[in-house]
mmCIF file of C-alpha atoms in Angstrom:
data_model
loop_
_atom_site.group_PDB
_atom_site.id
_atom_site.type_symbol
_atom_site.label_atom_id
_atom_site.label_comp_id
_atom_site.label_asym_id
_atom_site.label_seq_id
_atom_site.Cartn_x
_atom_site.Cartn_y
_atom_site.Cartn_z
ATOM 1 C CA MET A 1260 6.771 4.049 7.374
ATOM 2 C CA ALA A 1261 8.623 0.798 8.230
ATOM 3 C CA GLU A 1262 10.610 1.014 5.008
ATOM 4 C CA LEU A 1263 11.397 4.649 5.741
ATOM 5 C CA CYS A 1264 13.037 3.706 9.045
ATOM 6 C CA VAL A 1265 15.355 1.161 7.506
ATOM 7 C CA HIS A 1266 16.334 3.228 4.471
ATOM 8 C CA LEU A 1267 17.038 6.378 6.458
ATOM 9 C CA VAL A 1268 19.285 4.876 9.125
ATOM 10 C CA PRO A 1269 22.984 4.557 8.138
ATOM 11 C CA LEU A 1270 23.216 1.525 10.409
ATOM 12 C CA PHE A 1271 20.966 -0.446 8.039
ATOM 13 C CA ASN A 1272 20.821 1.238 4.632
ATOM 14 C CA ALA A 1273 24.050 -0.345 3.347
ATOM 15 C CA LEU A 1274 22.581 -3.829 3.733
ATOM 16 C CA PRO A 1275 21.092 -5.744 0.788
ATOM 17 C CA ILE A 1276 17.403 -5.034 0.238
ATOM 18 C CA ASN A 1277 16.364 -8.526 1.371
ATOM 19 C CA ASP A 1278 18.127 -7.987 4.698
ATOM 20 C CA GLN A 1279 16.468 -4.603 5.055
ATOM 21 C CA MET A 1280 13.063 -6.176 4.545
ATOM 22 C CA GLN A 1281 13.790 -8.669 7.344
ATOM 23 C CA ILE A 1282 14.666 -5.817 9.684
ATOM 24 C CA GLU A 1283 11.473 -3.975 8.769
ATOM 25 C CA GLU A 1284 9.476 -6.905 10.048
ATOM 26 C CA LEU A 1285 11.101 -6.550 13.492
ATOM 27 C CA VAL A 1286 10.543 -2.814 13.863
ATOM 28 C CA HIS A 1287 7.608 -1.409 15.841
ATOM 29 C CA HIS A 1288 6.278 1.992 14.761
ATOM 30 C CA GLN A 1289 4.741 4.558 17.061
ATOM 31 C CA ASN A 1290 3.721 8.189 16.815
ATOM 32 C CA TYR A 1291 4.809 10.551 19.588
ATOM 33 C CA GLN A 1292 3.536 14.054 20.199
ATOM 34 C CA ASN A 1293 5.757 17.050 20.890
ATOM 35 C CA GLY A 1294 7.026 16.793 24.466
ATOM 36 C CA GLU A 1295 6.102 13.135 24.901
ATOM 37 C CA LEU A 1296 8.697 10.792 26.406
ATOM 38 C CA VAL A 1297 9.905 8.048 24.083
ATOM 39 C CA MET A 1298 12.316 6.463 26.550
ATOM 40 C CA ASP A 1299 13.177 6.851 30.225
ATOM 41 C CA PRO A 1300 15.195 4.900 32.821
ATOM 42 C CA THR A 1301 12.247 2.555 33.427
ATOM 43 C CA SER A 1302 12.016 1.471 29.791
ATOM 44 C CA SER A 1303 15.315 1.297 27.966
ATOM 45 C CA ASN A 1304 15.516 -1.980 26.068
ATOM 46 C CA ASN A 1305 14.874 -0.573 22.589
ATOM 47 C CA LEU A 1306 16.885 0.987 19.813
ATOM 48 C CA VAL A 1307 15.096 4.282 19.122
ATOM 49 C CA ILE A 1308 15.024 5.379 15.475
ATOM 50 C CA VAL A 1309 13.566 8.689 14.324
ATOM 51 C CA ALA A 1310 11.729 7.902 11.097
ATOM 52 C CA HIS A 1311 10.308 11.393 10.783
ATOM 53 C CA GLY A 1312 10.502 14.347 13.153
ATOM 54 C CA GLY A 1313 12.911 15.041 15.969
ATOM 55 C CA ALA A 1314 13.823 14.149 19.531
ATOM 56 C CA ARG A 1315 16.381 14.986 22.176
ATOM 57 C CA LEU A 1316 18.408 12.965 24.656
ATOM 58 C CA TYR A 1317 18.949 14.529 28.044
ATOM 59 C CA THR A 1318 19.994 13.701 31.581
ATOM 60 C CA LEU A 1319 18.994 15.331 34.855
ATOM 61 C CA ASP A 1320 21.483 16.743 37.325
ATOM 62 C CA GLU A 1321 21.081 16.627 41.117
ATOM 63 C CA ASN A 1322 18.881 19.737 40.950
ATOM 64 C CA GLY A 1323 16.626 18.305 38.265
ATOM 65 C CA ARG A 1324 18.109 20.536 35.561
ATOM 66 C CA GLU A 1325 18.151 19.072 32.071
ATOM 67 C CA ASN A 1326 21.439 18.571 30.244
ATOM 68 C CA ILE A 1327 20.978 17.840 26.555
ATOM 69 C CA THR A 1328 23.474 15.269 25.293
ATOM 70 C CA GLN A 1329 22.211 14.635 21.767
ATOM 71 C CA ILE A 1330 19.775 16.070 19.249
ATOM 72 C CA LEU A 1331 18.076 13.511 17.021
ATOM 73 C CA LYS A 1332 16.679 14.320 13.603
ATOM 74 C CA THR A 1333 15.151 12.180 10.870
ATOM 75 C CA GLY A 1334 17.321 9.097 10.331
ATOM 76 C CA ASP A 1335 19.173 9.338 13.666
ATOM 77 C CA TYR A 1336 19.022 6.683 16.341
ATOM 78 C CA ALA A 1337 19.862 6.218 20.005
ATOM 79 C CA GLY A 1338 19.999 3.481 22.596
ATOM 80 C CA GLU A 1339 22.639 1.136 21.231
ATOM 81 C CA ASN A 1340 24.412 1.050 24.603
ATOM 82 C CA TRP A 1341 21.235 -0.082 26.324
ATOM 83 C CA LEU A 1342 20.813 -2.843 23.761
ATOM 84 C CA PHE A 1343 24.152 -4.279 24.862
ATOM 85 C CA GLY A 1344 23.134 -4.357 28.508
ATOM 86 C CA GLU A 1345 24.283 -0.976 29.831
ATOM 87 C CA ALA A 1346 21.887 0.205 32.517
ATOM 88 C CA ASN A 1347 20.066 3.435 31.793
ATOM 89 C CA THR A 1348 19.989 5.254 35.110
ATOM 90 C CA ASN A 1349 19.468 8.846 34.000
ATOM 91 C CA THR A 1350 18.793 9.265 30.291
ATOM 92 C CA TYR A 1351 15.556 10.384 28.669
ATOM 93 C CA VAL A 1352 14.463 10.608 25.032
ATOM 94 C CA GLU A 1353 11.744 13.173 24.352
ATOM 95 C CA ALA A 1354 10.043 14.051 21.078
ATOM 96 C CA THR A 1355 10.654 17.697 20.134
ATOM 97 C CA GLU A 1356 7.858 17.680 17.543
ATOM 98 C CA ASN A 1357 5.162 15.299 16.422
ATOM 99 C CA SER A 1358 7.309 12.376 15.287
ATOM 100 C CA ASP A 1359 7.182 8.875 13.874
ATOM 101 C CA ILE A 1360 9.497 6.712 15.950
ATOM 102 C CA CYS A 1361 10.643 3.179 15.199
ATOM 103 C CA LEU A 1362 11.579 0.886 18.064
ATOM 104 C CA LEU A 1363 13.716 -2.231 17.718
ATOM 105 C CA ASN A 1364 13.628 -4.571 20.707
ATOM 106 C CA ARG A 1365 16.898 -5.585 22.395
ATOM 107 C CA ASN A 1366 16.442 -9.331 21.931
ATOM 108 C CA ASP A 1367 15.474 -8.905 18.274
ATOM 109 C CA PHE A 1368 18.483 -6.633 17.684
ATOM 110 C CA LEU A 1369 20.986 -9.025 19.300
ATOM 111 C CA ALA A 1370 19.597 -11.918 17.269
ATOM 112 C CA LEU A 1371 19.974 -9.757 14.175
ATOM 113 C CA MET A 1372 23.615 -9.005 15.040
ATOM 114 C CA LYS A 1373 24.380 -12.726 15.187
ATOM 115 C CA LYS A 1374 22.851 -13.268 11.769
ATOM 116 C CA LYS A 1375 24.388 -10.128 10.257
ATOM 117 C CA PRO A 1376 27.885 -9.612 11.734
ATOM 118 C CA GLU A 1377 28.465 -6.757 9.267
ATOM 119 C CA LEU A 1378 26.102 -4.733 11.448
ATOM 120 C CA SER A 1379 28.823 -4.713 14.124
ATOM 121 C CA ILE A 1380 31.135 -2.827 11.769
ATOM 122 C CA GLN A 1381 28.359 -0.425 10.813
ATOM 123 C CA LEU A 1382 27.554 0.168 14.472
ATOM 124 C CA LEU A 1383 31.197 0.868 15.270
ATOM 125 C CA GLU A 1384 31.481 3.352 12.394
ATOM 126 C CA GLN A 1385 28.317 5.184 13.432
ATOM 127 C CA ASN A 1386 29.444 5.310 17.070
ATOM 128 C CA ILE A 1387 32.690 6.963 15.971
ATOM 129 C CA ILE A 1388 30.592 9.644 14.238
ATOM 130 C CA LYS A 1389 28.586 10.119 17.444
ATOM 131 C CA VAL A 1390 31.746 10.456 19.534
ATOM 132 C CA ARG A 1391 33.020 13.132 17.159
ATOM 133 C CA ALA A 1392 29.744 15.013 17.556
ATOM 134 C CA MET A 1393 30.067 14.820 21.336
ATOM 135 C CA HIS A 1394 33.611 16.175 21.139
ATOM 136 C CA LYS A 1395 32.322 19.092 19.056
ATOM 137 C CA GLN A 1396 29.772 19.904 21.740
ATOM 138 C CA ILE A 1397 32.436 19.704 24.447
ATOM 139 C CA ARG A 1398 34.652 22.119 22.480
ATOM 140 C CA LEU A 1399 31.662 24.389 22.016
ATOM 141 C CA LEU A 1400 30.925 24.472 25.743
ATOM 142 C CA SER A 1401 34.569 25.220 26.476
ATOM 143 C CA LEU A 1402 34.217 28.652 24.848
ATOM 144 C CA PRO A 1403 33.911 31.139 27.731
ATOM 145 C CA LYS A 1404 31.549 33.597 25.991
ATOM 146 C CA VAL A 1405 27.990 32.521 25.259
ATOM 147 C CA GLU A 1406 27.896 34.628 22.083
ATOM 148 C CA ASP A 1407 30.941 32.724 20.774
ATOM 149 C CA ARG A 1408 29.249 29.395 21.528
ATOM 150 C CA LEU A 1409 26.085 30.566 19.799
ATOM 151 C CA LEU A 1410 27.837 31.858 16.686
ATOM 152 C CA SER A 1411 29.985 28.738 16.422
ATOM 153 C CA TYR A 1412 26.889 26.558 16.704
ATOM 154 C CA LEU A 1413 25.054 28.547 14.025
ATOM 155 C CA GLN A 1414 28.036 28.463 11.674
ATOM 156 C CA ALA A 1415 28.413 24.711 12.142
ATOM 157 C CA TYR A 1416 24.703 24.145 11.491
ATOM 158 C CA ALA A 1417 24.831 26.355 8.392
ATOM 159 C CA LYS A 1418 27.688 24.233 7.095
ATOM 160 C CA GLN A 1419 25.741 21.082 7.862
ATOM 161 C CA VAL A 1420 22.648 22.194 5.911
ATOM 162 C CA ASN A 1421 24.806 23.942 3.314
ATOM 163 C CA LYS A 1422 23.030 27.299 3.487
ATOM 164 C CA ASN A 1423 23.317 30.486 5.525
ATOM 165 C CA SER A 1424 19.566 31.020 5.768
ATOM 166 C CA PHE A 1425 17.756 28.430 7.858
ATOM 167 C CA THR A 1426 15.285 27.728 10.636
ATOM 168 C CA LEU A 1427 16.752 26.732 13.978
ATOM 169 C CA PRO A 1428 16.243 22.997 14.566
ATOM 170 C CA LEU A 1429 15.830 23.601 18.304
ATOM 171 C CA LYS A 1430 13.486 25.657 20.396
ATOM 172 C CA MET A 1431 15.135 28.477 22.316
ATOM 173 C CA LYS A 1432 14.856 26.545 25.586
ATOM 174 C CA ASP A 1433 16.542 23.482 24.123
ATOM 175 C CA LEU A 1434 19.225 25.492 22.347
ATOM 176 C CA ALA A 1435 19.999 27.312 25.597
ATOM 177 C CA LEU A 1436 20.397 24.010 27.417
ATOM 178 C CA TYR A 1437 22.571 22.648 24.610
ATOM 179 C CA LEU A 1438 24.839 25.706 24.845
ATOM 180 C CA GLY A 1439 24.953 25.648 28.633
ATOM 181 C CA THR A 1440 23.070 28.887 29.261
ATOM 182 C CA THR A 1441 19.551 30.239 29.894
ATOM 183 C CA PRO A 1442 16.891 31.287 27.358
ATOM 184 C CA GLU A 1443 17.086 34.871 28.647
ATOM 185 C CA THR A 1444 20.844 35.048 28.155
ATOM 186 C CA LEU A 1445 20.532 33.390 24.763
ATOM 187 C CA SER A 1446 18.011 36.019 23.624
ATOM 188 C CA ARG A 1447 20.374 38.807 24.686
ATOM 189 C CA LYS A 1448 23.249 37.184 22.791
ATOM 190 C CA PHE A 1449 21.134 36.965 19.641
ATOM 191 C CA VAL A 1450 20.494 40.700 19.952
ATOM 192 C CA LEU A 1451 24.212 41.300 20.475
ATOM 193 C CA LEU A 1452 25.174 39.303 17.387
ATOM 194 C CA GLU A 1453 22.576 41.201 15.360
ATOM 195 C CA LYS A 1454 24.034 44.524 16.501
ATOM 196 C CA GLN A 1455 27.502 43.272 15.579
ATOM 197 C CA GLY A 1456 26.255 42.451 12.086
ATOM 198 C CA SER A 1457 26.868 38.698 12.358
ATOM 199 C CA LEU A 1458 23.288 37.668 11.656
ATOM 200 C CA LYS A 1459 19.662 38.639 11.214
ATOM 201 C CA ARG A 1460 16.953 36.856 13.164
ATOM 202 C CA LYS A 1461 13.194 36.633 12.979
ATOM 203 C CA LEU A 1462 11.853 34.231 15.601
ATOM 204 C CA ARG A 1463 13.638 30.949 14.771
ATOM 205 C CA HIS A 1464 14.672 31.948 11.248
ATOM 206 C CA ILE A 1465 18.350 32.876 10.997
ATOM 207 C CA ASP A 1466 20.299 34.616 8.239
ATOM 208 C CA LEU A 1467 24.046 34.489 8.778
ATOM 209 C CA LEU A 1468 25.823 37.487 7.264
#
C-alpha cells in the first residue's frame, strides 16, 4: 500500500522512482473505518494522503454545525498548511468509508522538501488546483436556488467522471452540507429535478438526462 500512496498522489508521482521509494519509507499507513476521525485540532502535524477510500474536511461553526470544505478521494491529500506551521484551530478530517490513509510527518516532510526542492513547485501547482476547486464551490453556493446548486454539482461531477450515469460520491447528509442545505430539502429537490426530467435517481445512483 506504501507504493500506492506515492504513485497516486500528484505531489510525488512525477519524481524519479528512486525518490519515490525514499518517500515510501517515510510514510506511515493506517486503516480508518467509516466515520472515524483521521485528524483534528489536537493532532495536525501530518500530511494526510488517501491511498484508497474517501474522507472529508470540515469545520464547525459557533453552533457546532459542520461545514464541509473539501472532499477527498483516492489520491487526494490534505494538511500541507499545517506542515508549514499553520495552526489548526477548527479543521477535522473524517473517513467517509473504510479507507487506507497514509500519513507523512511534518519534520520528515520538511526535510524532504530541503532535499527535493522540486517538490515546492509541485506543491504550488497542486495548491492552485485546490484553490480553483474552492472557487467552484463558492460559485456553487452563490446560486440562490438549491435545485440549481444540486444540478450544477451533478453536471460537474458527471463531467469529472466522464459519464452521465454514476453513484454519488457523498452520502446525502454530506452532500447537503456541501451544498449548504439540509438532507430533507435536498431530497425534495431531487424529486423536483426528476419531475422536471433532468435526472433519474435510485438511492445514490444518478442518471442525468
